GROMACS .gro file of C-alpha atoms in nm:
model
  224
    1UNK     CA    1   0.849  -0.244   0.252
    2UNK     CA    2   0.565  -0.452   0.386
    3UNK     CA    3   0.311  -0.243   0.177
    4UNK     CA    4   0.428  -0.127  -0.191
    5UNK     CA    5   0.221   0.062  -0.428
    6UNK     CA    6   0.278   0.000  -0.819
    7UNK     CA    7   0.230   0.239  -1.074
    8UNK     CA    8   0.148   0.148  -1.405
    9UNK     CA    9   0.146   0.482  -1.655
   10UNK     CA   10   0.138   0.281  -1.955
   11UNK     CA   11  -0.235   0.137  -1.843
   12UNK     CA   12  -0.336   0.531  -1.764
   13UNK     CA   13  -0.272   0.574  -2.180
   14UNK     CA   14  -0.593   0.378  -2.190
   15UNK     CA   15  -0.802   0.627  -1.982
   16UNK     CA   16  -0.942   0.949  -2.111
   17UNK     CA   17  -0.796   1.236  -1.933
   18UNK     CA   18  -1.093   1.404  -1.843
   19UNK     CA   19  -1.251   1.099  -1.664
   20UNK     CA   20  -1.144   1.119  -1.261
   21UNK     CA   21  -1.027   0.749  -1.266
   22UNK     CA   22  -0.737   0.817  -1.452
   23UNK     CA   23  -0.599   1.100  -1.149
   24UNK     CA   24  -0.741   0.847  -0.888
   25UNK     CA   25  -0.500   0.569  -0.985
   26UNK     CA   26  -0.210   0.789  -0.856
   27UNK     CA   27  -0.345   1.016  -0.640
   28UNK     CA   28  -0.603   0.903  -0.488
   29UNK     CA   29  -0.427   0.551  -0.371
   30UNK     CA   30  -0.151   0.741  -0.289
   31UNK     CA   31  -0.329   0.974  -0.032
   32UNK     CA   32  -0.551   0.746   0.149
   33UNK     CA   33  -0.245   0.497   0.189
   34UNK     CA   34  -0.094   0.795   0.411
   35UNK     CA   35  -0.370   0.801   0.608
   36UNK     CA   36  -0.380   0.374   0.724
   37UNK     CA   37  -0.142   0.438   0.960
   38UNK     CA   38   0.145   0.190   0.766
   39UNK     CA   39   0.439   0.328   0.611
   40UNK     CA   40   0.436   0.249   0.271
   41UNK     CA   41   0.636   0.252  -0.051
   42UNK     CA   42   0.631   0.343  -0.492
   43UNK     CA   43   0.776   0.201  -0.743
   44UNK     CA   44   0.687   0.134  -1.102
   45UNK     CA   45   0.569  -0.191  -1.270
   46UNK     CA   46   0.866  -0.185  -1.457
   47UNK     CA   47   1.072  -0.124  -1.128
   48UNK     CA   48   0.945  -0.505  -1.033
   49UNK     CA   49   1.195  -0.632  -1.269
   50UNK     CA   50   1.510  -0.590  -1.055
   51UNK     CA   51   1.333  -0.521  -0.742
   52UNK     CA   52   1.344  -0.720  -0.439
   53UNK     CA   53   0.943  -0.755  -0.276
   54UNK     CA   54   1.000  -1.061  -0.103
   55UNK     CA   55   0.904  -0.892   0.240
   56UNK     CA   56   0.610  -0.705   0.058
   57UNK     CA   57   0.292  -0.841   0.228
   58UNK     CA   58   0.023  -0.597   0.043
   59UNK     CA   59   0.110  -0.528  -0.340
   60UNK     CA   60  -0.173  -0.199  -0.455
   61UNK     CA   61  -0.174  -0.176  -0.825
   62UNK     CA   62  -0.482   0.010  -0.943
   63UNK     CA   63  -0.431   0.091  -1.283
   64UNK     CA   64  -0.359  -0.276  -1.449
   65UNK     CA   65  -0.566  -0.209  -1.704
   66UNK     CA   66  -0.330  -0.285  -2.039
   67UNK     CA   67  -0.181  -0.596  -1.902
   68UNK     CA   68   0.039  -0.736  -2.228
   69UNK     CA   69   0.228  -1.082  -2.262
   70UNK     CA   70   0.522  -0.902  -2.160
   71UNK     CA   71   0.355  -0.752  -1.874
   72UNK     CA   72   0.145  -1.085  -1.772
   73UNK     CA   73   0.488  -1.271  -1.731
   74UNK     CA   74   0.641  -0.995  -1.483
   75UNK     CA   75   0.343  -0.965  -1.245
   76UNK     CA   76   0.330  -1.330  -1.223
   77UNK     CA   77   0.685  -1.382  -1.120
   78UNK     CA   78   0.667  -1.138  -0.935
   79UNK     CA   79   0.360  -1.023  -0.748
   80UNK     CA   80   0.149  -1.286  -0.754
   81UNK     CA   81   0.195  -1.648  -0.560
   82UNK     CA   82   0.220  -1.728  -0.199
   83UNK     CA   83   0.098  -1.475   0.085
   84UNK     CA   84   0.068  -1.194  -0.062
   85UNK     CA   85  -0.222  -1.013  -0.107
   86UNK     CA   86  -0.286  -0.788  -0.448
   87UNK     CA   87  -0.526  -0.502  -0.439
   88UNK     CA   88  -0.701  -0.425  -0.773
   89UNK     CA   89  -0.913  -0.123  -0.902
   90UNK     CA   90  -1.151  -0.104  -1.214
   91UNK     CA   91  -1.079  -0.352  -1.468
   92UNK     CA   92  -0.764  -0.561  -1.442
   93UNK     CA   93  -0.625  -0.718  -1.741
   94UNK     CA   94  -0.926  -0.616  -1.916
   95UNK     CA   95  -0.678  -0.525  -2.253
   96UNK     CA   96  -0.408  -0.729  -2.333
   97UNK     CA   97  -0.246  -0.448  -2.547
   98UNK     CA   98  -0.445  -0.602  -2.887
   99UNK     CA   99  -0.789  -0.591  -2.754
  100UNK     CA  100  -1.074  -0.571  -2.422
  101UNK     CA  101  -1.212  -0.794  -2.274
  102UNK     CA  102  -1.387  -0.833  -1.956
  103UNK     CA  103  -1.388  -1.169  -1.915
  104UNK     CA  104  -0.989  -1.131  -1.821
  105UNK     CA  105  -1.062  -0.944  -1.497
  106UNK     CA  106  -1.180  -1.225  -1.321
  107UNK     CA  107  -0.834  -1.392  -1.375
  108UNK     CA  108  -0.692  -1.125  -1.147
  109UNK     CA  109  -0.981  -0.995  -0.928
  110UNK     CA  110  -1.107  -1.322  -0.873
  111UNK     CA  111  -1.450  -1.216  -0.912
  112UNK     CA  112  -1.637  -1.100  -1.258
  113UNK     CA  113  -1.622  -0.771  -1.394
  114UNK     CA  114  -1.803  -0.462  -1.197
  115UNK     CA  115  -1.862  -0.704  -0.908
  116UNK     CA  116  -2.036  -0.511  -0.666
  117UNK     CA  117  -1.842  -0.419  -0.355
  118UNK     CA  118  -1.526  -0.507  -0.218
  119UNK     CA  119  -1.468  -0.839  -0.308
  120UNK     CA  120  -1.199  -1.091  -0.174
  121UNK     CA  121  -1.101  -1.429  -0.306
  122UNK     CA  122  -0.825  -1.678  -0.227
  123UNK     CA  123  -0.644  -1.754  -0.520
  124UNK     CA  124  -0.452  -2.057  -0.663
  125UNK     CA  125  -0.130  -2.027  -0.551
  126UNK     CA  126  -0.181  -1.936  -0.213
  127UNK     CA  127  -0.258  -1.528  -0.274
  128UNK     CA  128  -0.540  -1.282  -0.189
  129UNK     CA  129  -0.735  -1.075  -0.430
  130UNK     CA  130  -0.877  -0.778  -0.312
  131UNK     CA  131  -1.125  -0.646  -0.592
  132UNK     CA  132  -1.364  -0.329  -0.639
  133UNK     CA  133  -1.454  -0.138  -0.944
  134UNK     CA  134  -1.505   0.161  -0.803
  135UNK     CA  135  -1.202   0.357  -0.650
  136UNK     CA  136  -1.432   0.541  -0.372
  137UNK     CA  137  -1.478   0.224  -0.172
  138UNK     CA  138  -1.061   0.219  -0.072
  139UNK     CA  139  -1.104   0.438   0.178
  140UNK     CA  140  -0.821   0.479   0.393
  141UNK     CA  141  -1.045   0.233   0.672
  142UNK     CA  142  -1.075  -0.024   0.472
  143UNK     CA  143  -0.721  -0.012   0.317
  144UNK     CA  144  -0.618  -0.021   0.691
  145UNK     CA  145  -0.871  -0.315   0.755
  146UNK     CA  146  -0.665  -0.470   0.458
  147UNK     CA  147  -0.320  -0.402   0.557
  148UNK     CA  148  -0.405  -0.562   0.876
  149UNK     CA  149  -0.552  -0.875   0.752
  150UNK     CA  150  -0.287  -1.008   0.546
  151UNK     CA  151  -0.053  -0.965   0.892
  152UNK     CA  152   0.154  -0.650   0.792
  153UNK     CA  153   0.309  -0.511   1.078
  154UNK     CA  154   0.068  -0.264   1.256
  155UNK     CA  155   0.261   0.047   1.370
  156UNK     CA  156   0.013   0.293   1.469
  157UNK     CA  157  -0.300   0.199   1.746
  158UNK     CA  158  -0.524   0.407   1.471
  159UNK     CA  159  -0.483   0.604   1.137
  160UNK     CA  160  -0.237   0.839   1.072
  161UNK     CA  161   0.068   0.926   0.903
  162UNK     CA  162   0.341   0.717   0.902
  163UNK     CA  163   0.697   0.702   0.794
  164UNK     CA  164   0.981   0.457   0.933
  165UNK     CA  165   1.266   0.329   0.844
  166UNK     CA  166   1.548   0.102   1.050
  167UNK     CA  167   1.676   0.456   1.245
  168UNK     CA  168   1.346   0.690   1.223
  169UNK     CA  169   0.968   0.687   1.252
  170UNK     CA  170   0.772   0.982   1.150
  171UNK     CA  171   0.399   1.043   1.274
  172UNK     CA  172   0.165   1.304   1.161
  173UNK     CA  173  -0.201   1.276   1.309
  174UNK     CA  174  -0.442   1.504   1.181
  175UNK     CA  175  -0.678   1.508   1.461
  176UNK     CA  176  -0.407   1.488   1.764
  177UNK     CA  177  -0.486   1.244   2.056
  178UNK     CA  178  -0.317   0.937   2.211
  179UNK     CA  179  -0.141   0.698   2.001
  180UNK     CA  180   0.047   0.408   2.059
  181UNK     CA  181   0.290   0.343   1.810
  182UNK     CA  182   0.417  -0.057   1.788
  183UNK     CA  183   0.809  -0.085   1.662
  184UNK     CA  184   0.874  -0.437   1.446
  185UNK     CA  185   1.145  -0.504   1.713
  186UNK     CA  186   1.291  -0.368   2.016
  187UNK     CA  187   1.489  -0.104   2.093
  188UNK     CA  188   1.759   0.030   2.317
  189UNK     CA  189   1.604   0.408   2.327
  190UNK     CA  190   1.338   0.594   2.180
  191UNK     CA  191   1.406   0.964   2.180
  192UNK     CA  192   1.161   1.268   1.980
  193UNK     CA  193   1.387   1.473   1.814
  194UNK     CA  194   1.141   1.785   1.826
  195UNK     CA  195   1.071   1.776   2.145
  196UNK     CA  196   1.468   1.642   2.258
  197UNK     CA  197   1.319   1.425   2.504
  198UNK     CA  198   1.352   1.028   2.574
  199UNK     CA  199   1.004   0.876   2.533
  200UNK     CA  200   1.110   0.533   2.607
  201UNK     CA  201   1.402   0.281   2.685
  202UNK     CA  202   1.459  -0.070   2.567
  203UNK     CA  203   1.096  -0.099   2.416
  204UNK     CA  204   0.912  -0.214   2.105
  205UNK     CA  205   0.639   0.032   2.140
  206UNK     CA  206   0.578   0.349   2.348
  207UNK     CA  207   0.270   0.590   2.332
  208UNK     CA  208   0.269   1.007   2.269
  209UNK     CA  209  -0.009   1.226   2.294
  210UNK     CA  210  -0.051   1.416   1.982
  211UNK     CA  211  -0.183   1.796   1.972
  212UNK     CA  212  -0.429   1.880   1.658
  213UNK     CA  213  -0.279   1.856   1.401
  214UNK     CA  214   0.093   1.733   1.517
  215UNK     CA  215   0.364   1.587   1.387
  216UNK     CA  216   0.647   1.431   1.574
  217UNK     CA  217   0.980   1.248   1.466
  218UNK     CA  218   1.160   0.986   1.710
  219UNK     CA  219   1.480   0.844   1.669
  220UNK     CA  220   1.532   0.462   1.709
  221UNK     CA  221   1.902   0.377   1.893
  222UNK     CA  222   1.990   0.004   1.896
  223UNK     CA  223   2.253   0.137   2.166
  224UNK     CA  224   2.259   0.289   2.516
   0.00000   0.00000   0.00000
């Protein structure tokens, strides 16, 4: 679970309906993570409270808006401090649950309010903010670009779908082609179940060509 996305539905109460941030906190984060080419994983910010991140390398929480004492406390324990790096959207903090204020978004984004771009700032306590108000600018290359940077393991040699665990990884590529896809340690066997065939033997990495669209599942063995 080097990459973890955190959904907050209490902060969507603060968004009208009707305005397309409020689906693009969920959706929209959710969708282009697929397509970075790193497996990734949700949970709720209430979740944090008895859940272990201490592998998580990339924490995405777009809708922070209503960030309350209560609220403030977990994310601090939690998500923030030493190499992690925290992707915002919008206005972070910018309610504390008894009023707005803008000025509180630079305490997580590291940069003012509406700050144009992508913005990202090295933070007291060792961690990355990754900042932009507008949603649109996460695509899923620069959320890969992201991922990458804060030394995540890369799986795939370019974007796709992704899904691994300790015994199976999962690939779906759109657009087909050659991709090489990098394992976080070695193995005794790599077999694709569709295709029942062994695609390589005591490797960390081995390379498929994909048809258009394609998706392929392989089976990890630790044994011979």
């Amino acid at each position: 679970d080097e990459v973890l996305l955190v959904a907050d539905p209490e902060s969507l109460y603060h968004v009208n309906e009707k305005d397309p941030k409020e689906r693009a906190f969920g959706e929209y984060f959710r969708n282009a993570l697929s397509k970075t080419g790193f497996p990734f994983d949700v949970c709720t910010l209430s979740d944090l409270k008895t859940r272990d991140i201490s592998k998580t390398r990339v924490v995405v929480y777009p809708a922070a808006i209503n960030v309350t004492p209560e609220k403030k406390e977990l994310i601090e324990k939690k998500i923030l401090g030493g190499w992690r790096t925290v992707v915002w959207c919008y206005a972070p903090g910018i309610s504390d649950g008894q009023s707005l204020d803008v000025r509180r978004v630079k305490d997580y984004a590291g940069v003012p309010y509406a700050t144009p771009g992508v913005s990202t700032t090295k933070m007291d306590g060792g961690w990355t903010s990754v900042y932009a108000r507008d949603y649109k600018l996460y695509t899923p290359a620069k959320l890969r670009e992201i991922i990458a940077a804060s030394g995540a393991h890369v799986w795939a040699s370019k974007p796709c779908v992704v899904f691994a665990n300790e015994r199976f990884v999962a690939v779906h590529a759109k657009d087909g082609g050659e991709i090489t896809v990098s394992l976080p340690r070695r193995y005794a066997r790599i077999t694709d179940l569709l295709a029942d065939k062994v695609v390589a033997e005591n490797a960390d990495s081995f390379t498929c060509t994909f048809s258009s669209p394609d998706t392929r599942l392989f089976d990890l063995s630790e044994n011979d």
